[in-house]
Amino acid sequence: MNQFMRRSECFKRVARRVAAVAVLCLAVAAGSASAQGAFRFTGPGAGRVVVLEGGIGGEPTVMTLTQAGDSIWGEYRQKGWTGAARVEGNVKDSLRATLNEYEDGMLMGTFDLYIGEYDGEEFIGGECVAGHTSQAVLFHVKSVSALPRGKSSVRFAPPAVSGGAGEAPAGGADVVTDVAEVMPEFPGGAAAMFKYLSQKLRYPTVSRENKVQGRVIVQFVVGRDGAVRDVAVKRGVDPWLDKEAVRVVSSMPRWKPGTQKGRPVSVRYTLPVSFRL
């Protein structure tokens, strides 16, 4: 069996067991962190460009990332795509990183990545959580090159959505803004929010029987007290899926409110809720 087939078979075995061995893999990787040639999310140098090959949910994927300091940004493409999906995020430590996927200013999903080792093969594994779905992620490092001179090393900041940042309200006025200096945050961050959705969503029986699926775009306001209110469907799929998306978003716990000039403000937020069979 040639080297390519051995690597492919190894990746398949890892994909089947990635959830069960995640903690073990982290421990093994931590023990071999000093191994020559081992890839780590943090390391010496001003920055680099990393190309990863592998799959997301079993679909062949190539991800190209630029890393400078603890910031990572880039894109990924899957077989048959004509475009690419944009991702940006941060390094947690030498073995872990988080990437958020954005489309038209909306947060579409979150990647939790870790470096592990299995049967002598180092890999980057994890999961991609988006709405009601969670997919296994498995990559190997194809290449690492130095970051070109003049490339920005600015820390990651989420892209701004349409609209201007309003002034912090004076007195009892409650002005809803589309953008704040510090945007609202679900308890535990974006990854925790998508996990909450995947755990709480119940696929409507009628929609499942009719094989209806899609992405419901929900808009709501996170108040100055962190409470979610004014939940409405901005772009729906069908009445049953729309109703379920509104139900789950309305049941969210209090967020960490957005702030403007150090004061809490009410912020309008747009969120995609995905339903897939």
PDB file of C-alpha atoms in Angstrom, residues 44-222:
ATOM      1  CA  PRO A  44       8.627  31.798  16.266  1.00  0.00           C
ATOM      2  CA  GLY A  45       8.498  34.219  13.375  1.00  0.00           C
ATOM      3  CA  ALA A  46       6.441  37.253  12.375  1.00  0.00           C
ATOM      4  CA  GLY A  47       3.801  35.299  10.475  1.00  0.00           C
ATOM      5  CA  ARG A  48       3.093  32.618   7.909  1.00  0.00           C
ATOM      6  CA  VAL A  49       0.719  31.236   5.306  1.00  0.00           C
ATOM      7  CA  VAL A  50      -0.564  27.720   5.985  1.00  0.00           C
ATOM      8  CA  VAL A  51      -2.308  25.481   3.438  1.00  0.00           C
ATOM      9  CA  LEU A  52      -4.425  22.652   4.836  1.00  0.00           C
ATOM     10  CA  GLU A  53      -5.880  19.735   2.878  1.00  0.00           C
ATOM     11  CA  GLY A  54      -8.538  17.345   4.074  1.00  0.00           C
ATOM     12  CA  GLY A  55     -12.279  17.462   4.550  1.00  0.00           C
ATOM     13  CA  ILE A  56     -15.239  19.035   6.320  1.00  0.00           C
ATOM     14  CA  GLY A  57     -18.070  16.587   6.860  1.00  0.00           C
ATOM     15  CA  GLY A  58     -16.371  14.209   4.441  1.00  0.00           C
ATOM     16  CA  GLU A  59     -16.275  16.777   1.608  1.00  0.00           C
ATOM     17  CA  PRO A  60     -12.786  17.361   0.117  1.00  0.00           C
ATOM     18  CA  THR A  61     -11.610  20.771   1.298  1.00  0.00           C
ATOM     19  CA  VAL A  62      -8.590  23.041   0.917  1.00  0.00           C
ATOM     20  CA  MET A  63      -8.161  25.787   3.527  1.00  0.00           C
ATOM     21  CA  THR A  64      -5.590  28.575   3.135  1.00  0.00           C
ATOM     22  CA  LEU A  65      -4.858  30.559   6.283  1.00  0.00           C
ATOM     23  CA  THR A  66      -2.669  33.546   7.056  1.00  0.00           C
ATOM     24  CA  GLN A  67      -1.431  33.715  10.639  1.00  0.00           C
ATOM     25  CA  ALA A  68       0.164  36.728  12.313  1.00  0.00           C
ATOM     26  CA  GLY A  69       0.568  36.602  16.076  1.00  0.00           C
ATOM     27  CA  ASP A  70      -2.593  35.165  17.577  1.00  0.00           C
ATOM     28  CA  SER A  71      -4.787  36.194  14.620  1.00  0.00           C
ATOM     29  CA  ILE A  72      -5.773  33.875  11.757  1.00  0.00           C
ATOM     30  CA  TRP A  73      -7.740  34.679   8.613  1.00  0.00           C
ATOM     31  CA  GLY A  74      -8.261  33.173   5.198  1.00  0.00           C
ATOM     32  CA  GLU A  75     -10.675  31.063   3.180  1.00  0.00           C
ATOM     33  CA  TYR A  76     -11.613  27.517   2.296  1.00  0.00           C
ATOM     34  CA  ARG A  77     -12.942  25.852  -0.830  1.00  0.00           C
ATOM     35  CA  GLN A  78     -14.673  22.548  -1.364  1.00  0.00           C
ATOM     36  CA  LYS A  79     -14.787  20.378  -4.452  1.00  0.00           C
ATOM     37  CA  GLY A  80     -17.171  21.816  -7.052  1.00  0.00           C
ATOM     38  CA  TRP A  81     -17.295  25.307  -5.522  1.00  0.00           C
ATOM     39  CA  THR A  82     -16.791  28.334  -7.759  1.00  0.00           C
ATOM     40  CA  GLY A  83     -16.147  30.629  -4.804  1.00  0.00           C
ATOM     41  CA  ALA A  84     -14.683  30.434  -1.330  1.00  0.00           C
ATOM     42  CA  ALA A  85     -15.913  30.865   2.244  1.00  0.00           C
ATOM     43  CA  ARG A  86     -14.140  33.456   4.409  1.00  0.00           C
ATOM     44  CA  VAL A  87     -12.933  32.615   7.906  1.00  0.00           C
ATOM     45  CA  GLU A  88     -11.304  34.684  10.641  1.00  0.00           C
ATOM     46  CA  GLY A  89     -10.363  33.873  14.190  1.00  0.00           C
ATOM     47  CA  ASN A  90      -7.803  33.531  16.939  1.00  0.00           C
ATOM     48  CA  VAL A  91      -5.269  31.120  18.355  1.00  0.00           C
ATOM     49  CA  LYS A  92      -6.196  29.749  21.790  1.00  0.00           C
ATOM     50  CA  ASP A  93      -2.824  28.102  22.433  1.00  0.00           C
ATOM     51  CA  SER A  94      -0.210  26.127  20.516  1.00  0.00           C
ATOM     52  CA  LEU A  95      -2.638  23.228  19.978  1.00  0.00           C
ATOM     53  CA  ARG A  96      -6.005  24.938  19.510  1.00  0.00           C
ATOM     54  CA  ALA A  97      -7.608  27.677  17.444  1.00  0.00           C
ATOM     55  CA  THR A  98     -11.101  28.980  16.711  1.00  0.00           C
ATOM     56  CA  LEU A  99     -12.291  30.264  13.323  1.00  0.00           C
ATOM     57  CA  ASN A 100     -15.595  31.985  12.540  1.00  0.00           C
ATOM     58  CA  GLU A 101     -17.116  31.814   9.063  1.00  0.00           C
ATOM     59  CA  TYR A 102     -18.845  34.945   7.740  1.00  0.00           C
ATOM     60  CA  GLU A 103     -21.096  35.619   4.773  1.00  0.00           C
ATOM     61  CA  ASP A 104     -22.269  39.181   3.990  1.00  0.00           C
ATOM     62  CA  GLY A 105     -21.407  40.264   7.530  1.00  0.00           C
ATOM     63  CA  MET A 106     -23.358  37.424   9.149  1.00  0.00           C
ATOM     64  CA  LEU A 107     -21.796  34.762  11.336  1.00  0.00           C
ATOM     65  CA  MET A 108     -22.490  31.452   9.579  1.00  0.00           C
ATOM     66  CA  GLY A 109     -20.569  28.943  11.659  1.00  0.00           C
ATOM     67  CA  THR A 110     -17.640  28.259  13.965  1.00  0.00           C
ATOM     68  CA  PHE A 111     -14.641  25.937  13.646  1.00  0.00           C
ATOM     69  CA  ASP A 112     -13.022  24.557  16.812  1.00  0.00           C
ATOM     70  CA  LEU A 113      -9.674  23.104  15.724  1.00  0.00           C
ATOM     71  CA  TYR A 114      -7.007  21.169  17.574  1.00  0.00           C
ATOM     72  CA  ILE A 115      -3.728  19.477  16.674  1.00  0.00           C
ATOM     73  CA  GLY A 116      -3.486  15.774  17.421  1.00  0.00           C
ATOM     74  CA  GLU A 117      -1.615  12.606  16.516  1.00  0.00           C
ATOM     75  CA  TYR A 118      -2.899   9.146  15.654  1.00  0.00           C
ATOM     76  CA  ASP A 119      -0.929   6.074  14.566  1.00  0.00           C
ATOM     77  CA  GLY A 120       2.129   8.261  14.073  1.00  0.00           C
ATOM     78  CA  GLU A 121       0.293  10.732  11.811  1.00  0.00           C
ATOM     79  CA  GLU A 122      -0.154  14.332  12.959  1.00  0.00           C
ATOM     80  CA  PHE A 123      -3.432  15.986  11.951  1.00  0.00           C
ATOM     81  CA  ILE A 124      -5.659  18.997  12.583  1.00  0.00           C
ATOM     82  CA  GLY A 125      -9.094  17.849  13.729  1.00  0.00           C
ATOM     83  CA  GLY A 126     -12.181  19.322  15.311  1.00  0.00           C
ATOM     84  CA  GLU A 127     -15.711  20.268  14.378  1.00  0.00           C
ATOM     85  CA  CYS A 128     -17.621  22.880  12.436  1.00  0.00           C
ATOM     86  CA  VAL A 129     -20.863  23.939  14.119  1.00  0.00           C
ATOM     87  CA  ALA A 130     -23.480  25.853  12.105  1.00  0.00           C
ATOM     88  CA  GLY A 131     -27.039  26.133  13.253  1.00  0.00           C
ATOM     89  CA  HIS A 132     -28.559  22.661  13.612  1.00  0.00           C
ATOM     90  CA  THR A 133     -25.554  20.821  12.203  1.00  0.00           C
ATOM     91  CA  SER A 134     -22.144  19.748  13.442  1.00  0.00           C
ATOM     92  CA  GLN A 135     -19.558  18.312  11.048  1.00  0.00           C
ATOM     93  CA  ALA A 136     -16.239  16.605  11.706  1.00  0.00           C
ATOM     94  CA  VAL A 137     -13.166  18.459  10.449  1.00  0.00           C
ATOM     95  CA  LEU A 138      -9.954  16.681   9.493  1.00  0.00           C
ATOM     96  CA  PHE A 139      -6.898  18.238   7.799  1.00  0.00           C
ATOM     97  CA  HIS A 140      -3.212  17.659   7.292  1.00  0.00           C
ATOM     98  CA  VAL A 141      -0.722  20.482   6.738  1.00  0.00           C
ATOM     99  CA  LYS A 142       0.226  20.640   3.068  1.00  0.00           C
ATOM    100  CA  SER A 143       2.598  23.609   3.247  1.00  0.00           C
ATOM    101  CA  VAL A 144       3.814  26.430   5.471  1.00  0.00           C
ATOM    102  CA  SER A 145       5.482  29.549   4.052  1.00  0.00           C
ATOM    103  CA  ALA A 146       6.648  32.867   5.472  1.00  0.00           C
ATOM    104  CA  LEU A 147       4.175  35.744   5.596  1.00  0.00           C
ATOM    105  CA  PRO A 148       5.028  38.183   2.770  1.00  0.00           C
ATOM    106  CA  ARG A 149       6.538  41.480   3.855  1.00  0.00           C
ATOM    107  CA  GLY A 150       4.044  44.248   4.382  1.00  0.00           C
ATOM    108  CA  LYS A 151       1.234  41.833   5.243  1.00  0.00           C
ATOM    109  CA  SER A 152      -0.954  43.161   8.044  1.00  0.00           C
ATOM    110  CA  SER A 153      -0.690  41.607  11.490  1.00  0.00           C
ATOM    111  CA  VAL A 154      -3.707  43.428  12.917  1.00  0.00           C
ATOM    112  CA  ARG A 155      -5.641  41.391  15.452  1.00  0.00           C
ATOM    113  CA  PHE A 156      -8.914  39.838  14.329  1.00  0.00           C
ATOM    114  CA  ALA A 157     -12.081  41.919  14.593  1.00  0.00           C
ATOM    115  CA  PRO A 158     -15.540  40.750  13.377  1.00  0.00           C
ATOM    116  CA  PRO A 159     -16.682  42.485  10.173  1.00  0.00           C
ATOM    117  CA  ALA A 160     -19.131  45.344  10.597  1.00  0.00           C
ATOM    118  CA  VAL A 161     -22.665  44.893   9.330  1.00  0.00           C
ATOM    119  CA  SER A 162     -24.561  47.621   7.506  1.00  0.00           C
ATOM    120  CA  GLY A 163     -25.478  50.690   9.509  1.00  0.00           C
ATOM    121  CA  GLY A 164     -23.569  53.206  11.603  1.00  0.00           C
ATOM    122  CA  ALA A 165     -22.518  52.988  15.205  1.00  0.00           C
ATOM    123  CA  GLY A 166     -24.818  55.070  17.329  1.00  0.00           C
ATOM    124  CA  GLU A 167     -23.968  57.204  20.333  1.00  0.00           C
ATOM    125  CA  ALA A 168     -24.342  55.697  23.781  1.00  0.00           C
ATOM    126  CA  PRO A 169     -27.845  56.560  24.984  1.00  0.00           C
ATOM    127  CA  ALA A 170     -28.201  59.240  27.596  1.00  0.00           C
ATOM    128  CA  GLY A 171     -30.525  58.789  30.563  1.00  0.00           C
ATOM    129  CA  GLY A 172     -33.312  56.296  30.012  1.00  0.00           C
ATOM    130  CA  ALA A 173     -33.320  56.462  26.200  1.00  0.00           C
ATOM    131  CA  ASP A 174     -33.010  53.035  24.541  1.00  0.00           C
ATOM    132  CA  VAL A 175     -31.707  53.502  21.016  1.00  0.00           C
ATOM    133  CA  VAL A 176     -31.192  50.332  18.976  1.00  0.00           C
ATOM    134  CA  THR A 177     -28.039  50.381  16.849  1.00  0.00           C
ATOM    135  CA  ASP A 178     -26.754  48.001  14.184  1.00  0.00           C
ATOM    136  CA  VAL A 179     -23.100  48.282  15.233  1.00  0.00           C
ATOM    137  CA  ALA A 180     -21.461  48.926  18.596  1.00  0.00           C
ATOM    138  CA  GLU A 181     -17.841  49.375  19.593  1.00  0.00           C
ATOM    139  CA  VAL A 182     -18.161  46.078  21.474  1.00  0.00           C
ATOM    140  CA  MET A 183     -20.787  43.799  19.957  1.00  0.00           C
ATOM    141  CA  PRO A 184     -23.061  41.591  22.100  1.00  0.00           C
ATOM    142  CA  GLU A 185     -21.789  38.099  22.865  1.00  0.00           C
ATOM    143  CA  PHE A 186     -23.608  34.880  23.656  1.00  0.00           C
ATOM    144  CA  PRO A 187     -22.403  33.296  26.930  1.00  0.00           C
ATOM    145  CA  GLY A 188     -19.288  31.341  26.016  1.00  0.00           C
ATOM    146  CA  GLY A 189     -18.924  32.922  22.570  1.00  0.00           C
ATOM    147  CA  ALA A 190     -19.964  32.019  19.031  1.00  0.00           C
ATOM    148  CA  ALA A 191     -19.082  28.318  19.318  1.00  0.00           C
ATOM    149  CA  ALA A 192     -21.268  27.989  22.419  1.00  0.00           C
ATOM    150  CA  MET A 193     -24.110  29.765  20.607  1.00  0.00           C
ATOM    151  CA  PHE A 194     -24.119  27.344  17.678  1.00  0.00           C
ATOM    152  CA  LYS A 195     -23.905  24.377  20.048  1.00  0.00           C
ATOM    153  CA  TYR A 196     -26.900  25.799  21.909  1.00  0.00           C
ATOM    154  CA  LEU A 197     -28.838  25.991  18.648  1.00  0.00           C
ATOM    155  CA  SER A 198     -27.904  22.442  17.640  1.00  0.00           C
ATOM    156  CA  GLN A 199     -29.015  21.110  21.034  1.00  0.00           C
ATOM    157  CA  LYS A 200     -32.260  23.057  21.322  1.00  0.00           C
ATOM    158  CA  LEU A 201     -33.602  22.940  17.764  1.00  0.00           C
ATOM    159  CA  ARG A 202     -36.307  20.333  17.121  1.00  0.00           C
ATOM    160  CA  TYR A 203     -36.870  19.561  13.454  1.00  0.00           C
ATOM    161  CA  PRO A 204     -40.619  20.012  12.786  1.00  0.00           C
ATOM    162  CA  THR A 205     -42.254  16.708  11.812  1.00  0.00           C
ATOM    163  CA  VAL A 206     -44.171  18.244   8.895  1.00  0.00           C
ATOM    164  CA  SER A 207     -40.998  19.781   7.447  1.00  0.00           C
ATOM    165  CA  ARG A 208     -39.075  16.535   7.878  1.00  0.00           C
ATOM    166  CA  GLU A 209     -41.794  14.465   6.194  1.00  0.00           C
ATOM    167  CA  ASN A 210     -41.874  16.914   3.279  1.00  0.00           C
ATOM    168  CA  LYS A 211     -38.053  16.962   3.140  1.00  0.00           C
ATOM    169  CA  VAL A 212     -37.944  20.736   3.622  1.00  0.00           C
ATOM    170  CA  GLN A 213     -34.604  22.165   4.644  1.00  0.00           C
ATOM    171  CA  GLY A 214     -32.772  25.466   4.395  1.00  0.00           C
ATOM    172  CA  ARG A 215     -31.471  28.470   6.306  1.00  0.00           C
ATOM    173  CA  VAL A 216     -33.788  30.773   8.233  1.00  0.00           C
ATOM    174  CA  ILE A 217     -32.377  34.275   8.747  1.00  0.00           C
ATOM    175  CA  VAL A 218     -33.529  35.597  12.105  1.00  0.00           C
ATOM    176  CA  GLN A 219     -33.141  39.171  13.316  1.00  0.00           C
ATOM    177  CA  PHE A 220     -33.450  40.231  16.954  1.00  0.00           C
ATOM    178  CA  VAL A 221     -32.336  42.829  19.470  1.00  0.00           C
ATOM    179  CA  VAL A 222     -29.967  42.204  22.366  1.00  0.00           C
TER     180      VAL A 222
END
